[in-house]
C-alpha cells in the first residue's frame, strides 16, 4: 500500500506550493497526494482516505486546524494519522496547544520546502 499525504489549507498558493514540494515523494515512492480547502473537507478526507500524514493549516473557515486535530486524535480508527500543523502564528502558546492536541510537528509559514520534504520523509520512514 502506498502512503498518503493530505494537505489542508484554505490558501490556494500555499496548497500548490506544498503539492509541488511533495510531488517529489509521489515520483520517488508512489505517495498519493490529496488536498482540501477547509477543515470540514479535510476531516472528511481524513476519515475516508486515512492518510499517513496531514499538513494542516490552523486558521481556516468552517473548522480550524485545532478542531480537526482534536477530532482526529479522539477517533481510535485514525490513531495512525500523523498531523503537522502549519500556521503563520509562531507563538509558543499556539505551538504548545497544537502539540497537546496530538500534532507531531508544528511548522510556521513561510516554510522551507526542503524542511517540508525532510519532515515528510521522516514521518513516512523514507
Tab-separated table of N, CA and C in Angstrom:
chain	number	residue	atom	x	y	z
A	1	UNK	N	0.832	-1.201	0.000
A	1	UNK	CA	0.000	0.000	0.000
A	1	UNK	C	0.864	1.247	0.000
A	2	UNK	N	0.587	2.129	-0.942
A	2	UNK	CA	1.330	3.384	-0.979
A	2	UNK	C	0.912	4.289	0.170
A	3	UNK	N	1.789	5.186	0.526
A	3	UNK	CA	1.492	6.145	1.586
A	3	UNK	C	0.647	7.275	1.029
A	4	UNK	N	-0.094	7.924	1.921
A	4	UNK	CA	-0.964	9.030	1.518
A	4	UNK	C	-0.653	10.273	2.342
A	5	UNK	N	-0.620	11.404	1.648
A	5	UNK	CA	-0.430	12.680	2.323
A	5	UNK	C	-1.602	13.585	1.969
A	6	UNK	N	-2.160	14.230	2.968
A	6	UNK	CA	-3.248	15.181	2.763
A	6	UNK	C	-2.769	16.582	3.131
A	7	UNK	N	-3.075	17.529	2.263
A	7	UNK	CA	-2.757	18.938	2.503
A	7	UNK	C	-4.082	19.660	2.731
A	8	UNK	N	-4.233	20.302	3.886
A	8	UNK	CA	-5.467	21.035	4.178
A	8	UNK	C	-5.120	22.495	4.430
A	9	UNK	N	-5.481	23.354	3.487
A	9	UNK	CA	-5.188	24.778	3.620
A	9	UNK	C	-6.169	25.566	2.768
A	10	UNK	N	-6.661	26.676	3.291
A	10	UNK	CA	-7.614	27.468	2.512
A	10	UNK	C	-6.918	28.456	1.578
A	11	UNK	N	-5.601	28.571	1.684
A	11	UNK	CA	-4.866	29.458	0.783
A	11	UNK	C	-4.357	28.662	-0.411
A	12	UNK	N	-4.874	29.000	-1.585
A	12	UNK	CA	-4.581	28.236	-2.795
A	12	UNK	C	-3.083	28.167	-3.081
A	13	UNK	N	-2.381	29.289	-2.956
A	13	UNK	CA	-0.955	29.275	-3.299
A	13	UNK	C	-0.129	28.414	-2.334
A	14	UNK	N	-0.532	28.377	-1.089
A	14	UNK	CA	0.164	27.524	-0.108
A	14	UNK	C	-0.064	26.058	-0.462
A	15	UNK	N	-1.312	25.754	-0.789
A	15	UNK	CA	-1.658	24.376	-1.154
A	15	UNK	C	-0.846	23.936	-2.376
A	16	UNK	N	-0.748	24.824	-3.359
A	16	UNK	CA	0.006	24.489	-4.572
A	16	UNK	C	1.487	24.317	-4.285
A	17	UNK	N	2.026	25.181	-3.440
A	17	UNK	CA	3.439	25.085	-3.090
A	17	UNK	C	3.731	23.757	-2.387
A	18	UNK	N	2.848	23.381	-1.475
A	18	UNK	CA	3.021	22.105	-0.771
A	18	UNK	C	2.912	20.930	-1.743
A	19	UNK	N	1.925	21.004	-2.639
A	19	UNK	CA	1.769	19.931	-3.629
A	19	UNK	C	3.008	19.789	-4.492
A	20	UNK	N	3.514	20.926	-4.976
A	20	UNK	CA	4.710	20.891	-5.834
A	20	UNK	C	5.895	20.319	-5.066
A	21	UNK	N	6.015	20.704	-3.807
A	21	UNK	CA	7.108	20.214	-2.967
A	21	UNK	C	7.017	18.701	-2.778
A	22	UNK	N	5.804	18.227	-2.517
A	22	UNK	CA	5.612	16.812	-2.183
A	22	UNK	C	5.523	15.900	-3.405
A	23	UNK	N	5.428	16.500	-4.600
A	23	UNK	CA	5.399	15.681	-5.820
A	23	UNK	C	6.652	14.817	-5.947
A	24	UNK	N	7.738	15.297	-5.357
A	24	UNK	CA	8.982	14.524	-5.365
A	24	UNK	C	8.775	13.152	-4.716
A	25	UNK	N	7.993	13.122	-3.627
A	25	UNK	CA	7.711	11.849	-2.941
A	25	UNK	C	6.740	11.002	-3.754
A	26	UNK	N	5.882	11.691	-4.507
A	26	UNK	CA	4.948	10.999	-5.392
A	26	UNK	C	5.757	10.235	-6.437
A	27	UNK	N	6.738	10.917	-7.015
A	27	UNK	CA	7.578	10.305	-8.046
A	27	UNK	C	8.468	9.202	-7.480
A	28	UNK	N	9.087	9.470	-6.340
A	28	UNK	CA	10.054	8.515	-5.774
A	28	UNK	C	9.411	7.311	-5.108
A	29	UNK	N	8.310	7.544	-4.401
A	29	UNK	CA	7.754	6.495	-3.537
A	29	UNK	C	6.300	6.150	-3.829
A	30	UNK	N	5.716	6.762	-4.850
A	30	UNK	CA	4.323	6.475	-5.165
A	30	UNK	C	3.342	6.999	-4.138
A	31	UNK	N	3.742	8.059	-3.441
A	31	UNK	CA	2.852	8.669	-2.453
A	31	UNK	C	1.650	9.282	-3.163
A	32	UNK	N	0.471	9.097	-2.584
A	32	UNK	CA	-0.737	9.720	-3.131
A	32	UNK	C	-0.976	11.028	-2.398
A	33	UNK	N	-1.217	12.095	-3.163
A	33	UNK	CA	-1.485	13.399	-2.558
A	33	UNK	C	-2.958	13.756	-2.666
A	34	UNK	N	-3.503	14.276	-1.578
A	34	UNK	CA	-4.886	14.756	-1.553
A	34	UNK	C	-4.863	16.178	-1.015
A	35	UNK	N	-5.835	16.991	-1.430
A	35	UNK	CA	-5.918	18.337	-0.871
A	35	UNK	C	-7.347	18.654	-0.468
A	36	UNK	N	-7.458	19.530	0.526
A	36	UNK	CA	-8.761	20.020	0.969
A	36	UNK	C	-8.621	21.505	1.259
A	37	UNK	N	-9.731	22.234	1.126
A	37	UNK	CA	-9.688	23.695	1.250
A	37	UNK	C	-10.179	24.237	2.581
A	38	UNK	N	-10.741	23.380	3.422
A	38	UNK	CA	-11.129	23.837	4.754
A	38	UNK	C	-11.138	22.648	5.706
A	39	UNK	N	-11.316	22.952	6.977
A	39	UNK	CA	-11.226	21.911	7.997
A	39	UNK	C	-12.249	20.800	7.851
A	40	UNK	N	-13.461	21.175	7.482
A	40	UNK	CA	-14.517	20.170	7.353
A	40	UNK	C	-14.214	19.186	6.226
A	41	UNK	N	-13.831	19.751	5.077
A	41	UNK	CA	-13.471	18.913	3.923
A	41	UNK	C	-12.251	18.054	4.274
A	42	UNK	N	-11.317	18.658	4.993
A	42	UNK	CA	-10.123	17.927	5.415
A	42	UNK	C	-10.467	16.742	6.289
A	43	UNK	N	-11.358	16.969	7.245
A	43	UNK	CA	-11.764	15.906	8.162
A	43	UNK	C	-12.459	14.770	7.405
A	44	UNK	N	-13.319	15.121	6.453
A	44	UNK	CA	-13.984	14.092	5.635
A	44	UNK	C	-12.958	13.238	4.904
A	45	UNK	N	-11.938	13.892	4.342
A	45	UNK	CA	-10.898	13.157	3.611
A	45	UNK	C	-10.051	12.308	4.560
A	46	UNK	N	-9.782	12.824	5.743
A	46	UNK	CA	-9.014	12.042	6.722
A	46	UNK	C	-9.779	10.764	7.054
A	47	UNK	N	-11.094	10.911	7.236
A	47	UNK	CA	-11.910	9.729	7.577
A	47	UNK	C	-12.000	8.738	6.427
A	48	UNK	N	-12.112	9.254	5.195
A	48	UNK	CA	-12.300	8.334	4.064
A	48	UNK	C	-10.980	7.750	3.557
A	49	UNK	N	-9.915	8.543	3.561
A	49	UNK	CA	-8.641	8.072	2.979
A	49	UNK	C	-7.639	7.568	4.020
A	50	UNK	N	-7.829	7.962	5.283
A	50	UNK	CA	-6.878	7.620	6.359
A	50	UNK	C	-5.420	7.873	5.917
A	51	UNK	N	-5.105	9.140	5.637
A	51	UNK	CA	-3.739	9.446	5.189
A	51	UNK	C	-2.715	9.165	6.293
A	52	UNK	N	-1.481	8.898	5.866
A	52	UNK	CA	-0.410	8.647	6.833
A	52	UNK	C	0.059	9.958	7.454
A	53	UNK	N	-0.043	11.022	6.657
A	53	UNK	CA	0.474	12.311	7.084
A	53	UNK	C	-0.444	13.424	6.599
A	54	UNK	N	-0.704	14.385	7.484
A	54	UNK	CA	-1.558	15.526	7.127
A	54	UNK	C	-0.818	16.820	7.437
A	55	UNK	N	-0.717	17.685	6.443
A	55	UNK	CA	-0.235	19.047	6.671
A	55	UNK	C	-1.490	19.886	6.833
A	56	UNK	N	-1.699	20.401	8.039
A	56	UNK	CA	-2.966	21.014	8.405
A	56	UNK	C	-2.783	22.464	8.828
A	57	UNK	N	-3.403	23.350	8.074
A	57	UNK	CA	-3.371	24.770	8.419
A	57	UNK	C	-4.255	24.987	9.643
A	58	UNK	N	-3.882	25.954	10.491
A	58	UNK	CA	-4.688	26.202	11.685
A	58	UNK	C	-5.836	27.163	11.407
A	59	UNK	N	-5.534	28.294	10.776
A	59	UNK	CA	-6.562	29.318	10.560
A	59	UNK	C	-7.331	29.034	9.277
A	60	UNK	N	-8.508	28.420	9.426
A	60	UNK	CA	-9.330	28.086	8.254
A	60	UNK	C	-10.802	28.308	8.554
A	61	UNK	N	-11.589	28.506	7.488
A	61	UNK	CA	-13.038	28.640	7.688
A	61	UNK	C	-13.676	27.292	8.029
A	62	UNK	N	-14.858	27.364	8.579
A	62	UNK	CA	-15.728	26.217	8.896
A	62	UNK	C	-15.233	25.355	10.049
A	63	UNK	N	-13.965	25.064	10.089
A	63	UNK	CA	-13.429	24.257	11.193
A	63	UNK	C	-11.928	24.494	11.198
A	64	UNK	N	-11.378	24.972	12.308
A	64	UNK	CA	-9.949	25.273	12.274
A	64	UNK	C	-9.090	24.031	12.513
A	65	UNK	N	-7.799	24.200	12.318
A	65	UNK	CA	-6.868	23.075	12.423
A	65	UNK	C	-6.852	22.420	13.786
A	66	UNK	N	-6.992	23.241	14.827
A	66	UNK	CA	-7.033	22.667	16.174
A	66	UNK	C	-8.227	21.730	16.338
A	67	UNK	N	-9.375	22.160	15.833
A	67	UNK	CA	-10.593	21.339	15.958
A	67	UNK	C	-10.449	20.038	15.167
A	68	UNK	N	-9.874	20.149	13.963
A	68	UNK	CA	-9.659	18.945	13.144
A	68	UNK	C	-8.709	17.995	13.869
A	69	UNK	N	-7.623	18.549	14.382
A	69	UNK	CA	-6.613	17.745	15.077
A	69	UNK	C	-7.235	17.024	16.279
A	70	UNK	N	-8.001	17.756	17.073
A	70	UNK	CA	-8.636	17.168	18.257
A	70	UNK	C	-9.584	16.038	17.854
A	71	UNK	N	-10.393	16.285	16.826
A	71	UNK	CA	-11.369	15.293	16.377
A	71	UNK	C	-10.671	14.024	15.897
A	72	UNK	N	-9.589	14.201	15.135
A	72	UNK	CA	-8.836	13.046	14.620
A	72	UNK	C	-8.236	12.253	15.776
A	73	UNK	N	-7.644	12.941	16.727
A	73	UNK	CA	-6.961	12.257	17.827
A	73	UNK	C	-7.937	11.553	18.768
A	74	UNK	N	-9.205	11.963	18.764
A	74	UNK	CA	-10.209	11.306	19.622
A	74	UNK	C	-10.805	10.073	18.944
A	75	UNK	N	-10.452	9.859	17.666
A	75	UNK	CA	-11.022	8.757	16.898
A	75	UNK	C	-10.015	7.612	16.810
A	76	UNK	N	-10.334	6.507	17.490
A	76	UNK	CA	-9.414	5.354	17.531
A	76	UNK	C	-9.035	4.845	16.139
A	77	UNK	N	-9.965	4.949	15.189
A	77	UNK	CA	-9.685	4.445	13.836
A	77	UNK	C	-8.645	5.287	13.117
A	78	UNK	N	-8.403	6.479	13.621
A	78	UNK	CA	-7.480	7.394	12.956
A	78	UNK	C	-6.196	7.595	13.753
A	79	UNK	N	-5.920	6.676	14.691
A	79	UNK	CA	-4.779	6.913	15.585
A	79	UNK	C	-3.427	6.919	14.874
A	80	UNK	N	-3.350	6.353	13.668
A	80	UNK	CA	-2.075	6.341	12.950
A	80	UNK	C	-1.863	7.552	12.044
A	81	UNK	N	-2.848	8.439	12.008
A	81	UNK	CA	-2.722	9.649	11.186
A	81	UNK	C	-1.802	10.634	11.911
A	82	UNK	N	-0.706	11.015	11.242
A	82	UNK	CA	0.224	11.982	11.838
A	82	UNK	C	-0.094	13.366	11.298
A	83	UNK	N	-0.214	14.325	12.199
A	83	UNK	CA	-0.589	15.679	11.791
A	83	UNK	C	0.537	16.670	12.041
A	84	UNK	N	0.850	17.431	11.000
A	84	UNK	CA	1.790	18.543	11.116
A	84	UNK	C	0.972	19.816	10.951
A	85	UNK	N	0.928	20.633	11.988
A	85	UNK	CA	0.179	21.883	11.919
A	85	UNK	C	1.012	22.962	11.240
A	86	UNK	N	0.383	23.712	10.359
A	86	UNK	CA	1.035	24.822	9.664
A	86	UNK	C	0.344	26.113	10.071
A	87	UNK	N	1.121	27.109	10.411
A	87	UNK	CA	0.491	28.361	10.791
A	87	UNK	C	1.395	29.556	10.586
A	88	UNK	N	0.769	30.693	10.381
A	88	UNK	CA	1.528	31.934	10.291
A	88	UNK	C	1.805	32.468	11.698
A	89	UNK	N	1.124	31.882	12.676
A	89	UNK	CA	1.325	32.314	14.056
A	89	UNK	C	2.407	31.460	14.697
A	90	UNK	N	3.546	32.059	14.970
A	90	UNK	CA	4.653	31.268	15.508
A	90	UNK	C	4.788	31.376	17.010
A	91	UNK	N	3.705	31.677	17.691
A	91	UNK	CA	3.826	31.863	19.135
A	91	UNK	C	3.855	30.547	19.894
A	92	UNK	N	4.624	30.555	20.958
A	92	UNK	CA	4.831	29.352	21.766
A	92	UNK	C	3.502	28.772	22.264
A	93	UNK	N	2.578	29.642	22.655
A	93	UNK	CA	1.302	29.164	23.175
A	93	UNK	C	0.526	28.389	22.100
A	94	UNK	N	0.632	28.837	20.849
A	94	UNK	CA	-0.041	28.140	19.746
A	94	UNK	C	0.598	26.776	19.509
A	95	UNK	N	1.924	26.762	19.531
A	95	UNK	CA	2.665	25.529	19.296
A	95	UNK	C	2.301	24.508	20.375
A	96	UNK	N	2.311	24.978	21.613
A	96	UNK	CA	2.013	24.115	22.746
A	96	UNK	C	0.603	23.530	22.617
A	97	UNK	N	-0.352	24.391	22.258
A	97	UNK	CA	-1.733	23.918	22.113
A	97	UNK	C	-1.818	22.854	21.023
A	98	UNK	N	-1.142	23.093	19.906
A	98	UNK	CA	-1.152	22.128	18.806
A	98	UNK	C	-0.573	20.787	19.210
A	99	UNK	N	0.553	20.812	19.921
A	99	UNK	CA	1.202	19.564	20.321
A	99	UNK	C	0.368	18.848	21.384
A	100	UNK	N	-0.275	19.614	22.263
A	100	UNK	CA	-1.142	18.997	23.272
A	100	UNK	C	-2.332	18.292	22.634
A	101	UNK	N	-2.776	18.807	21.493
A	101	UNK	CA	-3.915	18.196	20.804
A	101	UNK	C	-3.501	16.968	19.996
A	102	UNK	N	-2.203	16.687	19.958
A	102	UNK	CA	-1.759	15.463	19.295
A	102	UNK	C	-1.031	15.648	17.983
A	103	UNK	N	-0.746	16.893	17.603
A	103	UNK	CA	0.044	17.093	16.387
A	103	UNK	C	1.472	16.610	16.649
A	104	UNK	N	2.128	16.060	15.616
A	104	UNK	CA	3.504	15.578	15.805
A	104	UNK	C	4.513	16.696	15.561
A	105	UNK	N	4.115	17.687	14.805
A	105	UNK	CA	5.005	18.805	14.491
A	105	UNK	C	4.186	20.068	14.356
A	106	UNK	N	4.889	21.182	14.449
A	106	UNK	CA	4.250	22.484	14.312
A	106	UNK	C	5.213	23.313	13.476
A	107	UNK	N	4.806	23.734	12.306
A	107	UNK	CA	5.690	24.489	11.421
A	107	UNK	C	5.068	25.838	11.096
A	108	UNK	N	5.897	26.867	11.107
A	108	UNK	CA	5.367	28.193	10.817
A	108	UNK	C	5.589	28.556	9.354
A	109	UNK	N	4.650	29.344	8.826
A	109	UNK	CA	4.760	29.854	7.460
A	109	UNK	C	5.502	31.191	7.539
A	110	UNK	N	6.243	31.591	6.524
A	110	UNK	CA	6.519	30.801	5.321
A	110	UNK	C	7.468	29.656	5.670
A	111	UNK	N	7.225	28.489	5.085
A	111	UNK	CA	8.058	27.331	5.401
A	111	UNK	C	9.074	27.083	4.286
A	112	UNK	N	10.070	26.324	4.632
A	112	UNK	CA	11.120	25.952	3.694
A	112	UNK	C	10.712	24.627	3.049
A	113	UNK	N	10.551	24.609	1.706
A	113	UNK	CA	10.153	23.357	1.045
A	113	UNK	C	11.054	22.175	1.405
A	114	UNK	N	12.350	22.428	1.581
A	114	UNK	CA	13.266	21.337	1.954
A	114	UNK	C	12.898	20.761	3.315
A	115	UNK	N	12.469	21.649	4.204
A	115	UNK	CA	12.078	21.185	5.531
A	115	UNK	C	10.800	20.359	5.457
A	116	UNK	N	9.866	20.790	4.614
A	116	UNK	CA	8.627	20.031	4.407
A	116	UNK	C	8.965	18.626	3.907
A	117	UNK	N	9.885	18.543	2.962
A	117	UNK	CA	10.299	17.236	2.420
A	117	UNK	C	10.977	16.388	3.483
A	118	UNK	N	11.870	16.985	4.253
A	118	UNK	CA	12.596	16.167	5.224
A	118	UNK	C	11.667	15.697	6.339
A	119	UNK	N	10.727	16.556	6.762
A	119	UNK	CA	9.746	16.137	7.769
A	119	UNK	C	8.887	14.993	7.211
A	120	UNK	N	8.465	15.128	5.948
A	120	UNK	CA	7.638	14.081	5.321
A	120	UNK	C	8.384	12.755	5.256
A	121	UNK	N	9.638	12.813	4.823
A	121	UNK	CA	10.442	11.580	4.743
A	121	UNK	C	10.573	10.927	6.113
A	122	UNK	N	10.828	11.762	7.112
A	122	UNK	CA	10.984	11.256	8.475
A	122	UNK	C	9.690	10.594	8.965
A	123	UNK	N	8.569	11.281	8.788
A	123	UNK	CA	7.277	10.764	9.266
A	123	UNK	C	6.853	9.490	8.529
A	124	UNK	N	7.215	9.408	7.241
A	124	UNK	CA	6.784	8.258	6.435
A	124	UNK	C	7.866	7.171	6.355
A	125	UNK	N	8.948	7.390	7.075
A	125	UNK	CA	10.060	6.420	7.101
A	125	UNK	C	10.680	6.151	5.725
A	126	UNK	N	10.882	7.194	4.953
A	126	UNK	CA	11.548	7.029	3.642
A	126	UNK	C	13.026	7.320	3.812
